mmCIF file of C-alpha atoms and ligand atoms in Angstrom:
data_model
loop_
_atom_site.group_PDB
_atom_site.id
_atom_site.type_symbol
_atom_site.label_atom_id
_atom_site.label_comp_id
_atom_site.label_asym_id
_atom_site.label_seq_id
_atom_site.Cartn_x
_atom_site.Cartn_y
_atom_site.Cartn_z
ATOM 1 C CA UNK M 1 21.825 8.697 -7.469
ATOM 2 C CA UNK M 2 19.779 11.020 -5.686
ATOM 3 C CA UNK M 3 19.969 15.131 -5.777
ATOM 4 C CA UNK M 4 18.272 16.303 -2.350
ATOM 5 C CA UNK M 5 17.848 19.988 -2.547
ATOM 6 C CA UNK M 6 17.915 22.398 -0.386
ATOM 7 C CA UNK M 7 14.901 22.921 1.849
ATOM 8 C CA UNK M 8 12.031 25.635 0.320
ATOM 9 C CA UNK M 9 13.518 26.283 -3.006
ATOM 10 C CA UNK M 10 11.123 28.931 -5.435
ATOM 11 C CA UNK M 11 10.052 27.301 -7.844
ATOM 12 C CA UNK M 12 12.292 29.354 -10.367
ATOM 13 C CA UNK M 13 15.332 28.200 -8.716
ATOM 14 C CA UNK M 14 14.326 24.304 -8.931
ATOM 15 C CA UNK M 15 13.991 25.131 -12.902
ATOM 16 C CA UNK M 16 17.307 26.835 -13.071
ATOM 17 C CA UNK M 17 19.188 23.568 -11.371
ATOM 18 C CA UNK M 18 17.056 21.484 -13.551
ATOM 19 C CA UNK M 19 18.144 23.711 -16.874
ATOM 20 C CA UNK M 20 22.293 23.408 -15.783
ATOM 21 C CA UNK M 21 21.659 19.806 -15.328
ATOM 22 C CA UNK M 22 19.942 19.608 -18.717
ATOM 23 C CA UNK M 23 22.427 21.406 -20.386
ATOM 24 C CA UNK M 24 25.245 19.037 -19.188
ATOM 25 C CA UNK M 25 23.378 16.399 -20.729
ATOM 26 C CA UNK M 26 22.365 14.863 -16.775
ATOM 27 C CA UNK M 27 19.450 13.280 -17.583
ATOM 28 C CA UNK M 28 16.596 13.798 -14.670
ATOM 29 C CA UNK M 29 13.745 13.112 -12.966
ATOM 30 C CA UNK M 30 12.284 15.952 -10.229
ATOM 31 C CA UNK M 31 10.685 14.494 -7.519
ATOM 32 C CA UNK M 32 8.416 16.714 -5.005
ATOM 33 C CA UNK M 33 7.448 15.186 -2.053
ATOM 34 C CA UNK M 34 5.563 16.399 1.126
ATOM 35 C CA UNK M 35 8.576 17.859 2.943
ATOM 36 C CA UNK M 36 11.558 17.349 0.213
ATOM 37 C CA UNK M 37 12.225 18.115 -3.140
ATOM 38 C CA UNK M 38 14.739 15.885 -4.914
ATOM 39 C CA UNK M 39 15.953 14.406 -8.578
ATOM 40 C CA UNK M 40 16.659 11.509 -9.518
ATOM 41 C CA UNK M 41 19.624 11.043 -11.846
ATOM 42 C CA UNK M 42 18.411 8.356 -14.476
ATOM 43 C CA UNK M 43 22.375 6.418 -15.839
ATOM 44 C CA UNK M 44 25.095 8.663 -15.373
ATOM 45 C CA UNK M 45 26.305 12.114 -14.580
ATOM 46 C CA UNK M 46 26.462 13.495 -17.597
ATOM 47 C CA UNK M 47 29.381 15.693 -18.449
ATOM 48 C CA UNK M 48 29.269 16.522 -14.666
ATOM 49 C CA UNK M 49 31.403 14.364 -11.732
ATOM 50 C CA UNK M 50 29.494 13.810 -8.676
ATOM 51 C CA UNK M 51 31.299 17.061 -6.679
ATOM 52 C CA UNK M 52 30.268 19.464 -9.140
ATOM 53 C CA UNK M 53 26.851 18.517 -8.955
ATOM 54 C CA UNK M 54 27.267 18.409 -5.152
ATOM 55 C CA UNK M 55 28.853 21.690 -5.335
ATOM 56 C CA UNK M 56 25.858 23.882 -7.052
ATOM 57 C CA UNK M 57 24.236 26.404 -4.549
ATOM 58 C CA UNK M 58 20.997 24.715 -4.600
ATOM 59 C CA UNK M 59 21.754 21.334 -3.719
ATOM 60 C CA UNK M 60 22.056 19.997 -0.364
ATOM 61 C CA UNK M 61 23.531 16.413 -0.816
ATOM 62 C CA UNK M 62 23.767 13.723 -3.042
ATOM 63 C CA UNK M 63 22.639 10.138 -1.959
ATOM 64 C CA UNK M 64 24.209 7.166 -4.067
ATOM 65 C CA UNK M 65 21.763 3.897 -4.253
ATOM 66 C CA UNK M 66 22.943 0.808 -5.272
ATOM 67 C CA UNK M 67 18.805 -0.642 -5.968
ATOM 68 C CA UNK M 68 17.144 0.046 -8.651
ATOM 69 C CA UNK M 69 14.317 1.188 -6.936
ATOM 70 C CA UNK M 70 15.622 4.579 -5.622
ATOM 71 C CA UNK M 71 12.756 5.973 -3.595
ATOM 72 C CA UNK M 72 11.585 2.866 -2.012
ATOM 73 C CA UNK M 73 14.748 1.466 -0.849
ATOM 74 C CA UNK M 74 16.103 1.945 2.412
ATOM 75 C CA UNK M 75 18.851 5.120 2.237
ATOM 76 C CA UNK M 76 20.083 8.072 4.260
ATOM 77 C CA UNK M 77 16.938 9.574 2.812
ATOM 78 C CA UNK M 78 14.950 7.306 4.494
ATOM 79 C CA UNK M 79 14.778 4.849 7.556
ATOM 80 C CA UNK M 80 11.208 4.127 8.305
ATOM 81 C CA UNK M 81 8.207 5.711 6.488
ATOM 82 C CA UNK M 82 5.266 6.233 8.618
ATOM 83 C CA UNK M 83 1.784 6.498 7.554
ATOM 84 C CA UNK M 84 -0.481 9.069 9.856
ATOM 85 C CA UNK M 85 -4.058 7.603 8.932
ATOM 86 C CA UNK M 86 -5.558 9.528 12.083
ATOM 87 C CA UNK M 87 -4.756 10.765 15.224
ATOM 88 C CA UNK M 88 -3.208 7.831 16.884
ATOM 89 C CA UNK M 89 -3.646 5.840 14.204
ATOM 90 C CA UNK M 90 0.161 5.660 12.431
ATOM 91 C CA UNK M 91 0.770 2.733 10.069
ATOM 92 C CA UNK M 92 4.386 1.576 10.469
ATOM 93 C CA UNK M 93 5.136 2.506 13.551
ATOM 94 C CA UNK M 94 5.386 -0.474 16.653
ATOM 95 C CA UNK M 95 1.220 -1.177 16.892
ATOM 96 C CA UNK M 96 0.234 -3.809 14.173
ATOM 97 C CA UNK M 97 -2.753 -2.221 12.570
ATOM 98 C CA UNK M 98 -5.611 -4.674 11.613
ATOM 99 C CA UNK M 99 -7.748 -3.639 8.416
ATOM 100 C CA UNK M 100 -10.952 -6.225 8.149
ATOM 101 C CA UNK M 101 -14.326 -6.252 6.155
ATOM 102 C CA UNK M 102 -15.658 -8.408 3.798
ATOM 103 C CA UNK M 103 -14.756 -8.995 -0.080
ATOM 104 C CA UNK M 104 -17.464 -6.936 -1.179
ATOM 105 C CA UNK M 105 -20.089 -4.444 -0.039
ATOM 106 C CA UNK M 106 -23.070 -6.305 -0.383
ATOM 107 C CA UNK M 107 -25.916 -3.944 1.278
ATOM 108 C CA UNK M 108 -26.335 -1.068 3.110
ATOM 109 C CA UNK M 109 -27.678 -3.209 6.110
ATOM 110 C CA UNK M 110 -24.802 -5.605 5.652
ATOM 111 C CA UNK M 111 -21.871 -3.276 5.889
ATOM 112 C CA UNK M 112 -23.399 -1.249 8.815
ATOM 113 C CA UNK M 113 -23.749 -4.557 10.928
ATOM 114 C CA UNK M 114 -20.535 -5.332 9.619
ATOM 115 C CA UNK M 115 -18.561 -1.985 10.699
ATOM 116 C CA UNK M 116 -19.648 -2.195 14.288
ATOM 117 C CA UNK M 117 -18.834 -5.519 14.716
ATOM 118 C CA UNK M 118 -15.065 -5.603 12.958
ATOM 119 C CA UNK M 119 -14.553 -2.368 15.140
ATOM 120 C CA UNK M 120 -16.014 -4.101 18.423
ATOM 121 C CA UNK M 121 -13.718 -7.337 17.412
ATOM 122 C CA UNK M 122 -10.576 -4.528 17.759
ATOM 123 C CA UNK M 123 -9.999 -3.816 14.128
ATOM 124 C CA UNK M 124 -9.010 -0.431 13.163
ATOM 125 C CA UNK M 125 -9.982 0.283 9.100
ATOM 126 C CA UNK M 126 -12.644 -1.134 7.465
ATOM 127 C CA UNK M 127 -11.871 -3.054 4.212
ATOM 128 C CA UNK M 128 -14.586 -3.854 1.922
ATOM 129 C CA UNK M 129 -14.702 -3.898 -2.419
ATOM 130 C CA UNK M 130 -17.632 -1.514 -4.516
ATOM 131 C CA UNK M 131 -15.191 -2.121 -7.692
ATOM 132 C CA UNK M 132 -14.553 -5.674 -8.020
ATOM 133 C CA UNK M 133 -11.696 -7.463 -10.300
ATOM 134 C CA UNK M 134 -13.460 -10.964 -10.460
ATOM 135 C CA UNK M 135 -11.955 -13.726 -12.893
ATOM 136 C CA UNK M 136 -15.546 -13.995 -14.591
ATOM 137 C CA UNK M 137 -17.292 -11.218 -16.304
ATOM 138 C CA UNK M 138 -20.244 -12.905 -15.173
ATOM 139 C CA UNK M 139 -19.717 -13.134 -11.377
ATOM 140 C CA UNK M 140 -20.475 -10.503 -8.953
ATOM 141 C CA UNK M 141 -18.608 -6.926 -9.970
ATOM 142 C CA UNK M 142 -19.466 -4.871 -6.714
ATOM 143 C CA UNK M 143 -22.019 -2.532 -5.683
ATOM 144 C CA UNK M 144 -19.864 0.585 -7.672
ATOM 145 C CA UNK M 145 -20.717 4.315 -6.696
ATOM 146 C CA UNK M 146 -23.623 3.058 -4.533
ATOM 147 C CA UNK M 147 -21.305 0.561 -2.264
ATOM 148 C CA UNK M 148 -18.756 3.085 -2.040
ATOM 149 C CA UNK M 149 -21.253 5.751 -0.193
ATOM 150 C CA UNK M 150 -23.032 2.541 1.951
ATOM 151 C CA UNK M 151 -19.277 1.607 3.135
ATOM 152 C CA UNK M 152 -18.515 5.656 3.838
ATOM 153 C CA UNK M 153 -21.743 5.842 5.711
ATOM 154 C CA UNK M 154 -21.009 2.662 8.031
ATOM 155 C CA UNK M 155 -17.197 3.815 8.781
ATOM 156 C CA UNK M 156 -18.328 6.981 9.878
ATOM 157 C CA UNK M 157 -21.595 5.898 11.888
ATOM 158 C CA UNK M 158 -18.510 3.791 13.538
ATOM 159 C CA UNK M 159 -15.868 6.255 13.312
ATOM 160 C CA UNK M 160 -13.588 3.678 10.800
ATOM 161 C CA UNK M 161 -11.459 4.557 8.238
ATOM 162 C CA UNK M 162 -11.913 3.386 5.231
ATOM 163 C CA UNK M 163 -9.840 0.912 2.877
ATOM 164 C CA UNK M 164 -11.552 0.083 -0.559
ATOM 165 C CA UNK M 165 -10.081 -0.973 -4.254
ATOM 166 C CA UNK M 166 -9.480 1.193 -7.478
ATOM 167 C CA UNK M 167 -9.848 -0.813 -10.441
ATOM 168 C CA UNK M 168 -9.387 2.241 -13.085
ATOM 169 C CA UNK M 169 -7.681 4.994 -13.325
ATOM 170 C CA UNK M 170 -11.072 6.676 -14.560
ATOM 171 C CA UNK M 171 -12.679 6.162 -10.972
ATOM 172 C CA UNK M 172 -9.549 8.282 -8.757
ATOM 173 C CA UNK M 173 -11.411 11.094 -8.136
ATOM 174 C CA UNK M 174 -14.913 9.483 -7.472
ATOM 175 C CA UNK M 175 -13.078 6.464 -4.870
ATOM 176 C CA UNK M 176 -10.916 9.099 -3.668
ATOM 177 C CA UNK M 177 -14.026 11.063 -2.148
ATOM 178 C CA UNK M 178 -14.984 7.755 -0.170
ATOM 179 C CA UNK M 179 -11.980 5.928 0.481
ATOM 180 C CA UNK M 180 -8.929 6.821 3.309
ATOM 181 C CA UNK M 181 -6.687 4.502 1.498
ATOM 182 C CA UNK M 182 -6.713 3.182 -1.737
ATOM 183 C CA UNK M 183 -5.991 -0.513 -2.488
ATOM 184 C CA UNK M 184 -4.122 -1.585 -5.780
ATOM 185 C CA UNK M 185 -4.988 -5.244 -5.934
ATOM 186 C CA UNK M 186 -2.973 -7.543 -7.289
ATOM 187 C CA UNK M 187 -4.274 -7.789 -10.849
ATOM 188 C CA UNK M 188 -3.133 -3.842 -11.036
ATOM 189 C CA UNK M 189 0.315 -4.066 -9.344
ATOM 190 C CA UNK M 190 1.480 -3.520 -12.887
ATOM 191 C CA UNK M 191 -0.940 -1.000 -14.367
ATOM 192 C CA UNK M 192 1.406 2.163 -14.794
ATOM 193 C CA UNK M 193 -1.387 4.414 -16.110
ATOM 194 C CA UNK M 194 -3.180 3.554 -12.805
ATOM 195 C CA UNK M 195 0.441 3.847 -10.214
ATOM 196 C CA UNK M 196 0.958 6.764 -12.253
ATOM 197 C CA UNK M 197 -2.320 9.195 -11.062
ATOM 198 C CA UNK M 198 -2.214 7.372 -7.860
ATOM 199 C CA UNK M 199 1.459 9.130 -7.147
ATOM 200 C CA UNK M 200 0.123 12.248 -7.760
ATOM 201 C CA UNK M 201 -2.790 11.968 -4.819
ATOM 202 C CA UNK M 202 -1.828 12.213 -1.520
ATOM 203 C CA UNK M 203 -4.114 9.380 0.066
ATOM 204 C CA UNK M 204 -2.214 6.351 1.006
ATOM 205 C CA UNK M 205 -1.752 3.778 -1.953
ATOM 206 C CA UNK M 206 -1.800 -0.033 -0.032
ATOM 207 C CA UNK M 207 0.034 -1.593 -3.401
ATOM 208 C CA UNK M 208 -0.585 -5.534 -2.858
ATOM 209 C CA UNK M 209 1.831 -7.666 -4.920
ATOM 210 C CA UNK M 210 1.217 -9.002 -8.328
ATOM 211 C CA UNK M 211 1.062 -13.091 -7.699
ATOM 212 C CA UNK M 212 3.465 -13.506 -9.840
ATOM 213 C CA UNK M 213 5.305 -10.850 -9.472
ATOM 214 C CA UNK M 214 8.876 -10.804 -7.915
ATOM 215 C CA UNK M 215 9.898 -8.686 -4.708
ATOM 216 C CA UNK M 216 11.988 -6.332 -7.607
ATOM 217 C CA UNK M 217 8.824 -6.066 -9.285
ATOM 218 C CA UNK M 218 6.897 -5.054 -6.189
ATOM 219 C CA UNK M 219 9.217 -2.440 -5.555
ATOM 220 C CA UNK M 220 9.564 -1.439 -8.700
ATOM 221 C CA UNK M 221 5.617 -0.304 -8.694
ATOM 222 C CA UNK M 222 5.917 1.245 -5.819
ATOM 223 C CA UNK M 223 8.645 3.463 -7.694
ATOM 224 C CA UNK M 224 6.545 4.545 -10.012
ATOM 225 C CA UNK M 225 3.646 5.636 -7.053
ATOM 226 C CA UNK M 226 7.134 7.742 -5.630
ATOM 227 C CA UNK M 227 7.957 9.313 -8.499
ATOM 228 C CA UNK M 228 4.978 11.418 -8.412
ATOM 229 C CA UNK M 229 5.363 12.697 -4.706
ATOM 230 C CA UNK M 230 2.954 10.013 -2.978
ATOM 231 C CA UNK M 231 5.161 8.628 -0.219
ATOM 232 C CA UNK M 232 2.071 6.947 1.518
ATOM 233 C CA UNK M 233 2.340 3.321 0.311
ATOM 234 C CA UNK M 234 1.954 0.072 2.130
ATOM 235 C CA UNK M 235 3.114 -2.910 0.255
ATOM 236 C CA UNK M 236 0.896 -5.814 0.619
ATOM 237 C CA UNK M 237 2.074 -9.843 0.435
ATOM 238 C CA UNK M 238 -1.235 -11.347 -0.415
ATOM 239 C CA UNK M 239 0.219 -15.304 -1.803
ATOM 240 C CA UNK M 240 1.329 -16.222 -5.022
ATOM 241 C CA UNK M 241 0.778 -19.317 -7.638
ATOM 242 C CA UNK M 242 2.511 -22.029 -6.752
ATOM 243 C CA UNK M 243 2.331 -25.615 -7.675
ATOM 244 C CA UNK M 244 -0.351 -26.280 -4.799
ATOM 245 C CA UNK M 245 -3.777 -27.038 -5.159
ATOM 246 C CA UNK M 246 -4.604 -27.186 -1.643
ATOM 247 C CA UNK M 247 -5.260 -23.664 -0.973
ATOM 248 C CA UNK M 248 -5.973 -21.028 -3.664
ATOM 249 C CA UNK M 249 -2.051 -19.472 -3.348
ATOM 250 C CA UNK M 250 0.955 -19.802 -1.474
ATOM 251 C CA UNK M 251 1.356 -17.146 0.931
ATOM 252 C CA UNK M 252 4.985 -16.449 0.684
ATOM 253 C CA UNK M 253 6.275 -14.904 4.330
ATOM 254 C CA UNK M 254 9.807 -14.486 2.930
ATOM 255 C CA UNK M 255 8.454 -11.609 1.066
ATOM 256 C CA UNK M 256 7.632 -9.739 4.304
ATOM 257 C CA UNK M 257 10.964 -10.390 5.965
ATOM 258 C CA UNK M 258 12.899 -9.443 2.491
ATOM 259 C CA UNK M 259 11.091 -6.175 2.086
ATOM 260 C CA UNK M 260 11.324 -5.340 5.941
ATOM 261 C CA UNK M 261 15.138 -5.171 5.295
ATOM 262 C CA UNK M 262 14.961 -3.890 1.471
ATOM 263 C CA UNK M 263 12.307 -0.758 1.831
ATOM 264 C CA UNK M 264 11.228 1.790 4.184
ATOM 265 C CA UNK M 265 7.799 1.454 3.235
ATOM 266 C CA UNK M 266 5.221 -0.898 5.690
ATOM 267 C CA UNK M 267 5.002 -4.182 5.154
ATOM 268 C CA UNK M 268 1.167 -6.101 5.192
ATOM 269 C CA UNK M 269 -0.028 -9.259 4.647
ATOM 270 C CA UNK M 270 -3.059 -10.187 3.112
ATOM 271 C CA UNK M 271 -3.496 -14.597 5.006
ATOM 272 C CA UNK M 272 -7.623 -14.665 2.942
ATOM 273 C CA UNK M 273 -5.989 -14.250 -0.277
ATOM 274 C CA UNK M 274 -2.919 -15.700 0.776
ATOM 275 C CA UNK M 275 -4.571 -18.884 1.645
ATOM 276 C CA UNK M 276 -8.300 -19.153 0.079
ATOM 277 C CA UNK M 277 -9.189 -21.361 3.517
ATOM 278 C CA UNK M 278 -10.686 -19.523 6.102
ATOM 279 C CA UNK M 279 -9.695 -22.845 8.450
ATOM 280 C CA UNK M 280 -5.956 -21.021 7.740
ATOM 281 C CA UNK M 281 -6.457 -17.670 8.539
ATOM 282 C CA UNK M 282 -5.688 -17.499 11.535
ATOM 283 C CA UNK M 283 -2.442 -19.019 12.033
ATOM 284 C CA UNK M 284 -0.814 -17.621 8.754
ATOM 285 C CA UNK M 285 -1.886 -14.192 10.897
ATOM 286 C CA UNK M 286 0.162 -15.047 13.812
ATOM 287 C CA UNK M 287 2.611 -16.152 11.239
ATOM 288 C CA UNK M 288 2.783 -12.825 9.489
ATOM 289 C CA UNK M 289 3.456 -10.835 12.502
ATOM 290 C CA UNK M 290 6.231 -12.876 13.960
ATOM 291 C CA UNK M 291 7.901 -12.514 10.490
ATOM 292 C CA UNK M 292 7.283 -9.173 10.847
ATOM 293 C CA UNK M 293 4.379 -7.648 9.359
ATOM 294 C CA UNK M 294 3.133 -3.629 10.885
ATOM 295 C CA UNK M 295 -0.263 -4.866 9.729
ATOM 296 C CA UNK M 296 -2.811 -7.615 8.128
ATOM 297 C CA UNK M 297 -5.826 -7.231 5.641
ATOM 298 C CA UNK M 298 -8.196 -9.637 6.961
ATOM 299 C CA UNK M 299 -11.821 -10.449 5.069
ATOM 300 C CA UNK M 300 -14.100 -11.074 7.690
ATOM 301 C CA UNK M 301 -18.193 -12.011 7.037
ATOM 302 C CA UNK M 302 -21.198 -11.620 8.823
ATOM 303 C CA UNK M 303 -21.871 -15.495 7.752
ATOM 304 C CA UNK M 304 -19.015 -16.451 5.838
ATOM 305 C CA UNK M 305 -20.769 -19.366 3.934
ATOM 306 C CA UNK M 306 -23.241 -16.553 2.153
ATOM 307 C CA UNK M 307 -20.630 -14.080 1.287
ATOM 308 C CA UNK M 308 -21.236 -13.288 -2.172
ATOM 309 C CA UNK M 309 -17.498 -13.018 -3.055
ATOM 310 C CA UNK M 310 -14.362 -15.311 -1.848
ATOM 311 C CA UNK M 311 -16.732 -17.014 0.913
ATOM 312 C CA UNK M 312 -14.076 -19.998 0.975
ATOM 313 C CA UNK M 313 -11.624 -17.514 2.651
ATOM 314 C CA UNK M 314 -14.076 -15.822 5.003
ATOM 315 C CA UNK M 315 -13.939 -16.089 8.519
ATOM 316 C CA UNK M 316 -15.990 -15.256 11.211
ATOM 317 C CA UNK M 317 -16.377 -12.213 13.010
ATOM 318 C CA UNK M 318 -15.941 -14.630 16.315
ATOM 319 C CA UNK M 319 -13.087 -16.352 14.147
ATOM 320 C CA UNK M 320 -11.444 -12.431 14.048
ATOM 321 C CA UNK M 321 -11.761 -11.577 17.775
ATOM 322 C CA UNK M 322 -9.861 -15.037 18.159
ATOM 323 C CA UNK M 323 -7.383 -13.552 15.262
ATOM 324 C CA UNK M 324 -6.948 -10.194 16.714
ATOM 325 C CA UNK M 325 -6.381 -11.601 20.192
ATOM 326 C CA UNK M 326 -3.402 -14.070 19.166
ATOM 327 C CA UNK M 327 -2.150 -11.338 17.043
ATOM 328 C CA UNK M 328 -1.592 -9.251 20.002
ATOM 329 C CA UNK M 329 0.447 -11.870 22.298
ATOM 330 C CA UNK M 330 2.474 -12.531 18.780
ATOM 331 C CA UNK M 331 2.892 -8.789 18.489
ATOM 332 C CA UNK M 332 4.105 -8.879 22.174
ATOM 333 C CA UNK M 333 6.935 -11.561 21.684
ATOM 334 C CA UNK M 334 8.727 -9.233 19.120
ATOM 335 C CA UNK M 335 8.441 -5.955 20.539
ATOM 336 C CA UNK M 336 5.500 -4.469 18.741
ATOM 337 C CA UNK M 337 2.355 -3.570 20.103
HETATM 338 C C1 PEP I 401 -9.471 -8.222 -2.342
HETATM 339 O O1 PEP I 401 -8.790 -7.754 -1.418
HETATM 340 O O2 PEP I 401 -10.690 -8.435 -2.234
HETATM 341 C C2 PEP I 401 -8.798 -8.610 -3.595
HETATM 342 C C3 PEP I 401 -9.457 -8.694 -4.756
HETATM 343 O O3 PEP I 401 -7.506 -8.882 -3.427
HETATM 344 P P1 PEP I 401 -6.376 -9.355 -4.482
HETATM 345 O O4 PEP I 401 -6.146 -8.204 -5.378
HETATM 346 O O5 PEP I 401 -5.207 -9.667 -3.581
HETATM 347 O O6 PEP I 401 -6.879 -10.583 -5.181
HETATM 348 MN MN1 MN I 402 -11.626 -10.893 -1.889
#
């Protein structure tokens, strides 16, 4: 159950509601967002029934949720949760927003050529890794500090935002300086520390999904980014382990079309991960958008067979024109833009 209170409460009066609740033994959590401050009721009501709590002069209503997740579900609270990145630039809204860029920054040189070209193919963010989570300790870990400032410099020289990991909870503050939106990769859709700090900035959190994590689980990680007042997040289908060794994980579209109708949060897909075959990029794109997906996370090389990280699942930069073109006619056939 959620308390809403009433609009521009002092803080003394959101500690006095909190103190009766408290002292009835209603156990909760206070919740300050951007333009609403609310509590979540964790079990029951205490020695309270719903009305009195309804009753109390600072509360407005009371919203009853049936999920576990309480923020991220869809509720009378919320319907649709847009994501203003820039002027005219709104994730979640009808236009499918494309975010591509390779695995890593590799050079200064490399990202800059990179940059202009993703933009002139018609993407709109820039995605590219300085922290890297690679399997082996010994492969490739990123660029770091430096490849976050090369990547800054090449989004702005092309007027780009910018997408880019956070590995560790120690590095907020530094990525946050260089990055529009962060990315939680899939190896940290369970790190609470990290969800934790990332609720309490106000950059939007692009949460991809743990691959093997269920859709409860997704949305359960997202919960904790809501808790702390960040109501920016995009959740991210990027494949899971199956039994097939084909490609390098099974990029499961149900996800997108189950969250669509479970959350109120944007729904991406991630087809590089997803598949680990560039050849299947593309069409697990279109795919994505006719199942509904307001956006896809695309890794996209200068020459895809030299990219230092994830080269298998590269495409071209001709290969994303292609994409972004038969994205739009998809986008078309169900009403988005
Ligand atoms: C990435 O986007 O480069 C990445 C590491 O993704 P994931 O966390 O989905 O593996
Ligand atoms: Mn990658």
């Amino acid at each position: 159950m959620l308390i809403i209170l009433k609009k521009n409460l002092p803080l003394s009066d959101k500690k006095q509601i909190r103190q009766f609740l408290v002292n009835k033994n209603v156990e909760v959590i206070p919740v300050d967002m951007a333009d609403q401050s609310l509590m979540v009721i964790v079990g029951k009501c205490g020695e309270l029934t719903k009305n009195e709590i309804k009753k109390h002069k600072f509360v407005s209503e009371i919203i009853e949720i049936d999920r576990p997740y309480k923020l991220a579900s869809l509720s009378k609270l919320k319907t649709k949760t847009k994501i203003k990145i820039r002027e005219n630039l709104v994730i979640g809204n009808k236009k499918i927003i494309i975010m591509a860029g390779p695995c890593s920054v590799e050079s200064k040189k490399q990202i800059f050529d990179t940059a202009g070209q993703i933009k002139n193919a018609g993407s709109h963010i820039i995605r590219a890794g300085a922290y890297k989570p690679r399997t082996a300790p010994y492969d490739f870990q990123g660029l770091g500090k430096i490849g976050l400032h090369f990547l800054r410099l090449a989004a702005d020289f092309n007027q780009l935002p910018v997408i880019t990991e956070i590995l560790d909870v120690r590095d907020i503050d530094l990525v946050a300086r260089y990055t529009d939106i962060f990315q939680v990769g899939t190896r940290n859709m369970q790190n609470y520390p990290l969800l934790k700090e990332l609720g309490l900035q106000r950059k939007p959190v692009l949460l991809k999904r743990g691959m093997c994590a269920t859709y409860k689980e997704l949305l359960l990680a997202a919960e904790y980014i809501l808790i702390g007042g960040n109501q920016n997040i995009i959740l991210c289908e990027r494949g899971i382990r199956s039994f097939v060794p084909e490609t390098r994980f099974t990029l499961d579209l149900n996800a997108v079309a189950y969250l669509k109708h479970e959350t109120h949060l944007p729904v991406f897909v991630d087809p590089s991960h997803g598949t680990g075959r560039s050849s299947l990029v593309r069409a697990m794109s279109r795919a994505s958008v006719a199942a509904g997906a307001d956006g896809l996370l695309i890794e996209a090389h200068l020459d895809p067979a030299r990219s230092i990280s994830d080269s298998d699942q590269a495409i071209s930069i001709q290969e994303l024109e292609k994409l972004i073109k038969e994205v739009k006619l998809i986008a078309k056939a169900v009403d988005r833009l």
